[in-house]
PDB file of C-alpha atoms in Angstrom:
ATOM      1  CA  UNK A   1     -97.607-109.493 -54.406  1.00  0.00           C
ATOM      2  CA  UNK A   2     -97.442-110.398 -51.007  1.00  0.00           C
ATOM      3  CA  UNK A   3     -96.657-108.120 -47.619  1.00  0.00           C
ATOM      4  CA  UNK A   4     -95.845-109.151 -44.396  1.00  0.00           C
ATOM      5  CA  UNK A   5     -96.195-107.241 -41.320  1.00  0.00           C
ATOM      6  CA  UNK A   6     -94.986-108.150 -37.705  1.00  0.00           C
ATOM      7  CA  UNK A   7     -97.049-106.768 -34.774  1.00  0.00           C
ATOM      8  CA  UNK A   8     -94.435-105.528 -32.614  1.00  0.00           C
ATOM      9  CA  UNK A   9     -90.814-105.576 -32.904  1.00  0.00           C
ATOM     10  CA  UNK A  10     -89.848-106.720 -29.139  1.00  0.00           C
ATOM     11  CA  UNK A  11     -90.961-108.531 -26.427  1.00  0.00           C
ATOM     12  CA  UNK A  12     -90.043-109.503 -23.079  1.00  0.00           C
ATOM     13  CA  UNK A  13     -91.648-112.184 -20.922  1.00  0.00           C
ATOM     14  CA  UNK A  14     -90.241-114.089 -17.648  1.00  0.00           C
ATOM     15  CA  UNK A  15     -88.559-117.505 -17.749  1.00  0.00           C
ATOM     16  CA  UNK A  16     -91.825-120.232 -17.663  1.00  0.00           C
ATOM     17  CA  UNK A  17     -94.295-117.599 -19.021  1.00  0.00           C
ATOM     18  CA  UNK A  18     -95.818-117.865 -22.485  1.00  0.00           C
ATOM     19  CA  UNK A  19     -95.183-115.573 -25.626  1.00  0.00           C
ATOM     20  CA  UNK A  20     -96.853-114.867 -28.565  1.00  0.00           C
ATOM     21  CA  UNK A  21     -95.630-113.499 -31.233  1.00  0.00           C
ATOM     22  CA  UNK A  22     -98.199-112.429 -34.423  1.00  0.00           C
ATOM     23  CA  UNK A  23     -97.673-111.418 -37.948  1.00  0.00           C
ATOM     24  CA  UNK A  24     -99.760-110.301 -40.327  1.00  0.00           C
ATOM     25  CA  UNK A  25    -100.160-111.089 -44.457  1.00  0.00           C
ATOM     26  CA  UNK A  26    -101.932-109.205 -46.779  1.00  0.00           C
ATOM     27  CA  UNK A  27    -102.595-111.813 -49.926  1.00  0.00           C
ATOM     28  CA  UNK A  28    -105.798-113.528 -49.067  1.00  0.00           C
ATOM     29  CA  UNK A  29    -104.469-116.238 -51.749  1.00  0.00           C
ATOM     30  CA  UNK A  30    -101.110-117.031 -49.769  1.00  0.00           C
ATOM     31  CA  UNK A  31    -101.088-120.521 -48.412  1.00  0.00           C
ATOM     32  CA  UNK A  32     -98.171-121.867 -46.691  1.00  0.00           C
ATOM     33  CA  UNK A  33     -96.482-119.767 -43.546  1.00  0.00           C
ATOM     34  CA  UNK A  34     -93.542-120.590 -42.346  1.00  0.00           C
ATOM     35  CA  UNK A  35     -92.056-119.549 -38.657  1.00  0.00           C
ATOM     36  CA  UNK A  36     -88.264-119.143 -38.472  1.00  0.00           C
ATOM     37  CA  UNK A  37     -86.025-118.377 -35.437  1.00  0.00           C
ATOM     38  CA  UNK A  38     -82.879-115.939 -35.627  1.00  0.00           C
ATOM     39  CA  UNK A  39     -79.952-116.125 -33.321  1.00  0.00           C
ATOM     40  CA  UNK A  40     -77.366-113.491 -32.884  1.00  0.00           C
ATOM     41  CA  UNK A  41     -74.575-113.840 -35.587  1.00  0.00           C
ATOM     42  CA  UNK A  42     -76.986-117.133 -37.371  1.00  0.00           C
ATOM     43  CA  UNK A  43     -79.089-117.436 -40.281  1.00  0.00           C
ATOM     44  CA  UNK A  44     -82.348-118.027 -39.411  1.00  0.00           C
ATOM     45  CA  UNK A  45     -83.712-121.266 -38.667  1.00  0.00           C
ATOM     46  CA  UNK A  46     -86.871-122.882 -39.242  1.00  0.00           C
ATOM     47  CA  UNK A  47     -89.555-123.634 -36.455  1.00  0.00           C
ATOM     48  CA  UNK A  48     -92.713-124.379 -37.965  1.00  0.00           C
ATOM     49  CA  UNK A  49     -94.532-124.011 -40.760  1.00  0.00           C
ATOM     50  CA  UNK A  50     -98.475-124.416 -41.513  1.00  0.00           C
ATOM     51  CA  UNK A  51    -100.682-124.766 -44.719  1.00  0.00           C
ATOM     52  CA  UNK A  52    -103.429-123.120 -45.427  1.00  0.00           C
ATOM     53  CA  UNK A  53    -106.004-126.763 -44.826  1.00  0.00           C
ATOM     54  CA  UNK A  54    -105.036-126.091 -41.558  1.00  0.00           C
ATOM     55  CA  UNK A  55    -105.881-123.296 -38.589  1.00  0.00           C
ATOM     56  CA  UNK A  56    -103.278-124.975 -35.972  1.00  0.00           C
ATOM     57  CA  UNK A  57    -100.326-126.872 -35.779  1.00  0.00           C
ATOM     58  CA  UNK A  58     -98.105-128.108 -33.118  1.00  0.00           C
ATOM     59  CA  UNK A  59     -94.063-128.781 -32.523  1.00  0.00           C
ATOM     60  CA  UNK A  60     -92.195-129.234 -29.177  1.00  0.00           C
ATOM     61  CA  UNK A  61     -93.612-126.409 -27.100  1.00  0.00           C
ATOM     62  CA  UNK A  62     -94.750-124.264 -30.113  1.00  0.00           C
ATOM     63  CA  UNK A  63     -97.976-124.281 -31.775  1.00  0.00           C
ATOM     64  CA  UNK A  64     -98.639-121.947 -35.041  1.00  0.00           C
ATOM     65  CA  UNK A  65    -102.530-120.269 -35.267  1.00  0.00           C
ATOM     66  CA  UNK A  66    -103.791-119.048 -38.636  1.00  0.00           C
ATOM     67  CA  UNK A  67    -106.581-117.402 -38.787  1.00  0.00           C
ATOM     68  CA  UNK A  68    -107.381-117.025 -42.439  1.00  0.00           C
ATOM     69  CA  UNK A  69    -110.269-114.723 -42.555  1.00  0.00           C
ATOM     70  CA  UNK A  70    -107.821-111.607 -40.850  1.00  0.00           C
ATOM     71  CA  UNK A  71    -105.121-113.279 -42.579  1.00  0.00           C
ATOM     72  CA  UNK A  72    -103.251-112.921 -39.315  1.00  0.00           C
ATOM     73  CA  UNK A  73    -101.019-115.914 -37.822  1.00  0.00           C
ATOM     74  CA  UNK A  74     -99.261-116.313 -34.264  1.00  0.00           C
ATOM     75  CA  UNK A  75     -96.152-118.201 -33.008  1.00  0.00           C
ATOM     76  CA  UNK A  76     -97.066-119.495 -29.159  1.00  0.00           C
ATOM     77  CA  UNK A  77     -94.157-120.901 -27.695  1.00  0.00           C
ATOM     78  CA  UNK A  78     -94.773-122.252 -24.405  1.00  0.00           C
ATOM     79  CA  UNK A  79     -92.532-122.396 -20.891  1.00  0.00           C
ATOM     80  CA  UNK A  80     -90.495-119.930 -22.501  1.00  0.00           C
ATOM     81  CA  UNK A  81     -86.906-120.588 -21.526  1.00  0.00           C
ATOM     82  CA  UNK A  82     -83.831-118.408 -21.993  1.00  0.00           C
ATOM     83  CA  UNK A  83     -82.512-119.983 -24.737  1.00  0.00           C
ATOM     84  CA  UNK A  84     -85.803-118.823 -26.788  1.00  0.00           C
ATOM     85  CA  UNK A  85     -84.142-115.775 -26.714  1.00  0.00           C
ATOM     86  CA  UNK A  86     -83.716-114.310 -30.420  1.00  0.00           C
ATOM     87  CA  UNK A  87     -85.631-112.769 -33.328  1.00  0.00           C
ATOM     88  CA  UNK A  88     -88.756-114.351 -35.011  1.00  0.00           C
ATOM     89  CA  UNK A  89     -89.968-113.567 -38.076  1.00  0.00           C
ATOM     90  CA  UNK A  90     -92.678-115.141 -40.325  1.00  0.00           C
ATOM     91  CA  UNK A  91     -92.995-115.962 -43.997  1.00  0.00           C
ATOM     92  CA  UNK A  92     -95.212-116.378 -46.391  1.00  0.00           C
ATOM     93  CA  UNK A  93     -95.182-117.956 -49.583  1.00  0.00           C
ATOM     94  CA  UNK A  94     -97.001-115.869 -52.471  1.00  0.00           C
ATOM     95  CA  UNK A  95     -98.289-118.568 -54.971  1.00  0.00           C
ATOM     96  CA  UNK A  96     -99.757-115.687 -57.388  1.00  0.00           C
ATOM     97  CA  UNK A  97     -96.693-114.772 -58.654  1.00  0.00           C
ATOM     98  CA  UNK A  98     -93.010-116.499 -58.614  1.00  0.00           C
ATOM     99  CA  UNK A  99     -93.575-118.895 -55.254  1.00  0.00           C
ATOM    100  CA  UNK A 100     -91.447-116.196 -53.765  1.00  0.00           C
ATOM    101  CA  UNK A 101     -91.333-116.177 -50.118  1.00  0.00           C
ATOM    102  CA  UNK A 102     -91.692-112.936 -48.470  1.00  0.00           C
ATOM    103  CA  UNK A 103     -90.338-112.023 -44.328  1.00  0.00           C
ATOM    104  CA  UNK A 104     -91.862-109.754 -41.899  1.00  0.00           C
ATOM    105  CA  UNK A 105     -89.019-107.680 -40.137  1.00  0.00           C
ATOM    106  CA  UNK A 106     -89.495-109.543 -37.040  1.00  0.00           C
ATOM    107  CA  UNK A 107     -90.210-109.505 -33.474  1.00  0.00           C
ATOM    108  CA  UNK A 108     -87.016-109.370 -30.775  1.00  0.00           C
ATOM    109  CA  UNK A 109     -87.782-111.896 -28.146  1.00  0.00           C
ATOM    110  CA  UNK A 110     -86.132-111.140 -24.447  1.00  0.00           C
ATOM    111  CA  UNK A 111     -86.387-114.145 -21.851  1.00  0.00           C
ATOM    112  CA  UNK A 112     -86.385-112.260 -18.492  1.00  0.00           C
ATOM    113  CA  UNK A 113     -84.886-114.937 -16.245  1.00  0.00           C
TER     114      UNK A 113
ATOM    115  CA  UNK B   1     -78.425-127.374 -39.192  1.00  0.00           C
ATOM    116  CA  UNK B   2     -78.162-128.162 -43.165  1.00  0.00           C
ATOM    117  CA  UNK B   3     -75.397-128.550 -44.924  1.00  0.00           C
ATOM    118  CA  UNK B   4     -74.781-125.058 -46.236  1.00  0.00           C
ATOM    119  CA  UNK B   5     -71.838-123.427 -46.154  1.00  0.00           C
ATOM    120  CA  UNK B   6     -71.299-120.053 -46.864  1.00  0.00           C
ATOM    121  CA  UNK B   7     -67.930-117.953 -47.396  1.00  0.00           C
ATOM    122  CA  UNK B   8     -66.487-116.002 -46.876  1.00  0.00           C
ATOM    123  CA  UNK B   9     -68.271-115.055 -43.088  1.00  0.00           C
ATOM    124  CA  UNK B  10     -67.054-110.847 -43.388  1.00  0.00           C
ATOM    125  CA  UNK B  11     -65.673-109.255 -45.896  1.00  0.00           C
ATOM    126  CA  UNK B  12     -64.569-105.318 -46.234  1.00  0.00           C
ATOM    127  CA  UNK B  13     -64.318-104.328 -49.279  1.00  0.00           C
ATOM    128  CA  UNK B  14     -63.965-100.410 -51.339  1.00  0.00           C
ATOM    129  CA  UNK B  15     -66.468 -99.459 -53.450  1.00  0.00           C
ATOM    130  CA  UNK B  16     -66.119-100.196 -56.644  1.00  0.00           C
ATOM    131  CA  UNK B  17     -64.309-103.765 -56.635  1.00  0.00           C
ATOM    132  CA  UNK B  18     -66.219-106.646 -57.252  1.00  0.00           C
ATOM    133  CA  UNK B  19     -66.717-109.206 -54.745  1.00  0.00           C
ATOM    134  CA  UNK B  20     -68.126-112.681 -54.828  1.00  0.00           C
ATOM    135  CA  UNK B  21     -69.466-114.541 -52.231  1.00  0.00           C
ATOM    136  CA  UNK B  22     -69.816-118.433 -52.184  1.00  0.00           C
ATOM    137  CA  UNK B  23     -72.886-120.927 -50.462  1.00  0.00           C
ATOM    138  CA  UNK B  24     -72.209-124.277 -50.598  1.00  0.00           C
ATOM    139  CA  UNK B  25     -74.573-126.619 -49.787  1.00  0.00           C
ATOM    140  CA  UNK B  26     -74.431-130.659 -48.999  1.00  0.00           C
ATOM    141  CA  UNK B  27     -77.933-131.517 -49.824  1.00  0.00           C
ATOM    142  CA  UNK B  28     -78.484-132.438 -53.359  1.00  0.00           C
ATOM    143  CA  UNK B  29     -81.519-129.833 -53.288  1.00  0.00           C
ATOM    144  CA  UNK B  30     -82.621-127.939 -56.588  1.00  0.00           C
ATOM    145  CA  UNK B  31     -82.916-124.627 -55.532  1.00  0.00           C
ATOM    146  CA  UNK B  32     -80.618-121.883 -53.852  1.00  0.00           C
ATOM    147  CA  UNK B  33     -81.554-118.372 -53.227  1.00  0.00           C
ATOM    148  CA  UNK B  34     -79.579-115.429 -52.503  1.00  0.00           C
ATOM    149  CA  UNK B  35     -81.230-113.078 -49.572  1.00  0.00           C
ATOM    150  CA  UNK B  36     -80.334-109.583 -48.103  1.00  0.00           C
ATOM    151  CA  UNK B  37     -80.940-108.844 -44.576  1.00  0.00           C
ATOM    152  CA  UNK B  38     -81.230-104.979 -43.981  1.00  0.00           C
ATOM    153  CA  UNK B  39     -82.457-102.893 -40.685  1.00  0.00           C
ATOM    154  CA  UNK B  40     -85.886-102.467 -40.663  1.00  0.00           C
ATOM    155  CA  UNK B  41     -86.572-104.965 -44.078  1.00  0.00           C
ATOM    156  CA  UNK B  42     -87.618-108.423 -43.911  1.00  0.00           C
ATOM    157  CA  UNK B  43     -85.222-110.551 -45.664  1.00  0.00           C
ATOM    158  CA  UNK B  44     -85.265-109.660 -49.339  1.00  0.00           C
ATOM    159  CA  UNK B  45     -84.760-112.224 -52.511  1.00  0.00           C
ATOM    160  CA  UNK B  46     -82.093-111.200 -54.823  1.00  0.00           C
ATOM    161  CA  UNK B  47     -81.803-114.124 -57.437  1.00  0.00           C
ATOM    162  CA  UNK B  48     -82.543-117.710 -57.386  1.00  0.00           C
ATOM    163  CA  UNK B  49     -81.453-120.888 -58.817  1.00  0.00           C
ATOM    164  CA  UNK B  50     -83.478-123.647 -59.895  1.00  0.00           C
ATOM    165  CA  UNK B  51     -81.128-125.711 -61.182  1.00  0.00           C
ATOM    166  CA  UNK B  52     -77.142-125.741 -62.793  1.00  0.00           C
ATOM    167  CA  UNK B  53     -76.999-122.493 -64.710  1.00  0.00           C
ATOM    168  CA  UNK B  54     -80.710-121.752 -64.105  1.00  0.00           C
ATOM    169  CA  UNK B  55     -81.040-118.988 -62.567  1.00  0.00           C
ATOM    170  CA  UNK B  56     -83.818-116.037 -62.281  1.00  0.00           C
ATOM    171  CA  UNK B  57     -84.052-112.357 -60.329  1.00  0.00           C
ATOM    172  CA  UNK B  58     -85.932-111.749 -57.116  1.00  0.00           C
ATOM    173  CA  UNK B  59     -87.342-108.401 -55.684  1.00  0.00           C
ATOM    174  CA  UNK B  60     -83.628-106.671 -55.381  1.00  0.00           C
ATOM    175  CA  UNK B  61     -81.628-107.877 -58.199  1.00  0.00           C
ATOM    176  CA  UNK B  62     -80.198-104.868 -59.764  1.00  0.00           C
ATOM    177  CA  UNK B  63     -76.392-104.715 -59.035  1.00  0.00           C
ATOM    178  CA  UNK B  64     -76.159-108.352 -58.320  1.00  0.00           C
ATOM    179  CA  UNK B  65     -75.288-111.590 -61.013  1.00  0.00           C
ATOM    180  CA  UNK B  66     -75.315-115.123 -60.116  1.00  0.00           C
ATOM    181  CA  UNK B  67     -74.069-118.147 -61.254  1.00  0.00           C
ATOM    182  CA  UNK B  68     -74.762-121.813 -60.958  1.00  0.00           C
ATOM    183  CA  UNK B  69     -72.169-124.219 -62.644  1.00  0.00           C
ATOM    184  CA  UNK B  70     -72.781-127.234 -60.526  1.00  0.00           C
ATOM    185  CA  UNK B  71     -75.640-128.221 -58.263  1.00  0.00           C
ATOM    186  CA  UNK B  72     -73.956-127.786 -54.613  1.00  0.00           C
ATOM    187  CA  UNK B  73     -72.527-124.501 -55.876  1.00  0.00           C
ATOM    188  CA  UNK B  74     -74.551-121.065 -56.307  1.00  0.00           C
ATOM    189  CA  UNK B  75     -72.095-117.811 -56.177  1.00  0.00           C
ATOM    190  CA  UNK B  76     -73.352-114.368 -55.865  1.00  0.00           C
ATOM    191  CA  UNK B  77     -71.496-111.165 -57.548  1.00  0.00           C
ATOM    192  CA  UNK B  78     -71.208-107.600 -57.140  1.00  0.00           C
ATOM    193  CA  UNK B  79     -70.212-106.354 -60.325  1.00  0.00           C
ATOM    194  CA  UNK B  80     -68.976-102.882 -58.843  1.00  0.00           C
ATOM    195  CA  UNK B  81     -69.424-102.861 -54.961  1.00  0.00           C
ATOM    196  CA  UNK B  82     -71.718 -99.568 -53.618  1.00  0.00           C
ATOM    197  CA  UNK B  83     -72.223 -98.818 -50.000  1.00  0.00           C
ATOM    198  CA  UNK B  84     -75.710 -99.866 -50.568  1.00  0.00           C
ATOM    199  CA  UNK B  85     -74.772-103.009 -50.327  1.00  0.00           C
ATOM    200  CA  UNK B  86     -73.218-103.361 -47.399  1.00  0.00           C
ATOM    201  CA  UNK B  87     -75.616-105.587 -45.746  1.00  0.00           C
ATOM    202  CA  UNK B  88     -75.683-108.777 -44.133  1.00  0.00           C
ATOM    203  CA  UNK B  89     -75.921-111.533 -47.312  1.00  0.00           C
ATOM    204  CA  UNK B  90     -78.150-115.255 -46.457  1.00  0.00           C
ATOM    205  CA  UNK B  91     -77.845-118.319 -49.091  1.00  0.00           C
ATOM    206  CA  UNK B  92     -81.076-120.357 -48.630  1.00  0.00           C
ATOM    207  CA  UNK B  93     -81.707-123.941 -50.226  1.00  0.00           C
ATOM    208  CA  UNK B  94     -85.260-125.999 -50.752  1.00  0.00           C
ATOM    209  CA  UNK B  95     -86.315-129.157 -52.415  1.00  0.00           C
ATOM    210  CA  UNK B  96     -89.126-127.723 -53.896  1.00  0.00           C
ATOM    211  CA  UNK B  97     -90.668-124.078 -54.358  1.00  0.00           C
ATOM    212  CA  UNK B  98     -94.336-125.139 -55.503  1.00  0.00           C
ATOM    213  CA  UNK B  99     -94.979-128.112 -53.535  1.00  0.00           C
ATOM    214  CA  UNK B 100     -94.431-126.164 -49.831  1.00  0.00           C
ATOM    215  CA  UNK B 101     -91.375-126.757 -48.681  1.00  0.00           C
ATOM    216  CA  UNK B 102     -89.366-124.898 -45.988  1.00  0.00           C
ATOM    217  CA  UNK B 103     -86.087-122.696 -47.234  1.00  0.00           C
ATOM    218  CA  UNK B 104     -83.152-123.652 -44.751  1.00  0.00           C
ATOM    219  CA  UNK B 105     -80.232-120.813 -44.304  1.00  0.00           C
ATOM    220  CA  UNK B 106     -77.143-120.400 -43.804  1.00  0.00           C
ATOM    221  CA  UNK B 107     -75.236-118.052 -41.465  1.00  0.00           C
ATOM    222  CA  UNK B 108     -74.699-115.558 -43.348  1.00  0.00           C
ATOM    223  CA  UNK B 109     -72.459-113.411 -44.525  1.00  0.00           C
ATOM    224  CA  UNK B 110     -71.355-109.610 -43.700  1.00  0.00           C
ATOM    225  CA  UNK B 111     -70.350-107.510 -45.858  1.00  0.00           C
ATOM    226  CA  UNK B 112     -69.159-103.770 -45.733  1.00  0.00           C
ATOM    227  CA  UNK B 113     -68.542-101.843 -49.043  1.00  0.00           C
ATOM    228  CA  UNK B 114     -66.489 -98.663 -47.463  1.00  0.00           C
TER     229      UNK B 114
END
């Protein structure tokens, strides 16, 4: 099976500053990560999402690092803005079993303006 | 957003009555998932659909059916509401689940077993 670990559960950085937000997997096999963004009251809502062929991968002011060997993975999102305000979690998909995909509990960002 | 839809958006409910909620989704995609979304858990699979009236548990099935009778369609039942299951209930839908494709969710919804 597959577990998935966030490094810490909040964070607070000033309007224009950068975060980073990291999770951690435990299945060396796992091989697709996906980066999803929770609003209050919302389901979550995808960001970003990276294979395993890959170490980085960039969207409109995010960019997704895996690092394989730690089996470790990051979420930078850059200029961070108020509305970037909300929970991120990661997930990864655990091809050993049933293709399940499996959350950390994820990180509460707070945009300081 | 996608098109999912998912209803009712709260519910209150007793223990021991059943309750179904509904996820609706625009799409045309094969598979639907049911999710849980607890204090302190990541969000946790109950059942799955990979097709009409295909269906299969996840991690936190017991206490929880499922049906699929047409492909926009996946329902979600509690047989005989506990307060353990007052949580905070996500329908997911993906094209694919082998070929690494994103799960998109839908708002949610809350329920309270009192």
């Amino acid at each position: 099976g597959e577990s998935v670990g966030l490094h810490l559960p909040t964070l607070s950085v000033q309007e224009g500053d950068n975060s980073i937000i990291n999770c951690a997997y435990s299945n060396s096999a796992s091989d697709y990560f996906i980066w999803y963004k929770q609003e209050s009251g919302k389901g979550p809502q995808f960001i970003i999402d990276i294979r395993s062929n890959m170490d980085k991968r960039q969207g409109q002011r995010v960019t997704v690092l895996l690092n394989k060997t730690v089996k470790h993975l990051s979420l930078q999102i850059a200029a961070t803005q108020p509305g970037d305000s909300a929970v991120y979690f990661c997930a990864v998909l655990d091809q050993t079993g049933a293709n399940n995909l499996f959350f950390g509990t994820g990180t509460r960002l707070t945009v300081i303006p | 957003d996608a098109g999912i839809t998912q209803s009712p958006r709260h519910k209150v409910t007793e223990t021991g009555t059943p309750v179904t909620l509904r996820c609706h989704q625009t799409e045309n995609h094969r598979y639907m998932y049911w999710y849980r979304q607890d204090p302190g858990h990541g969000l946790r699979l109950i059942h799955y659909s990979y097709g009409v009236k295909d269906t299969d548990k996840g991690e936190v099935s017991d206490g929880y059916s499922v049906s699929r009778s047409k492909t926009e369609d996946f329902l979600l039942t509690l047989e005989s509401a506990t307060s353990s299951q007052t949580s905070v209930y996500f329908c997911a839908i993906s094209e694919s689940r082998v070929n690494n494709q994103p799960q998109h969710f839908g708002d949610g919804t809350r329920l309270s077993i009192l």
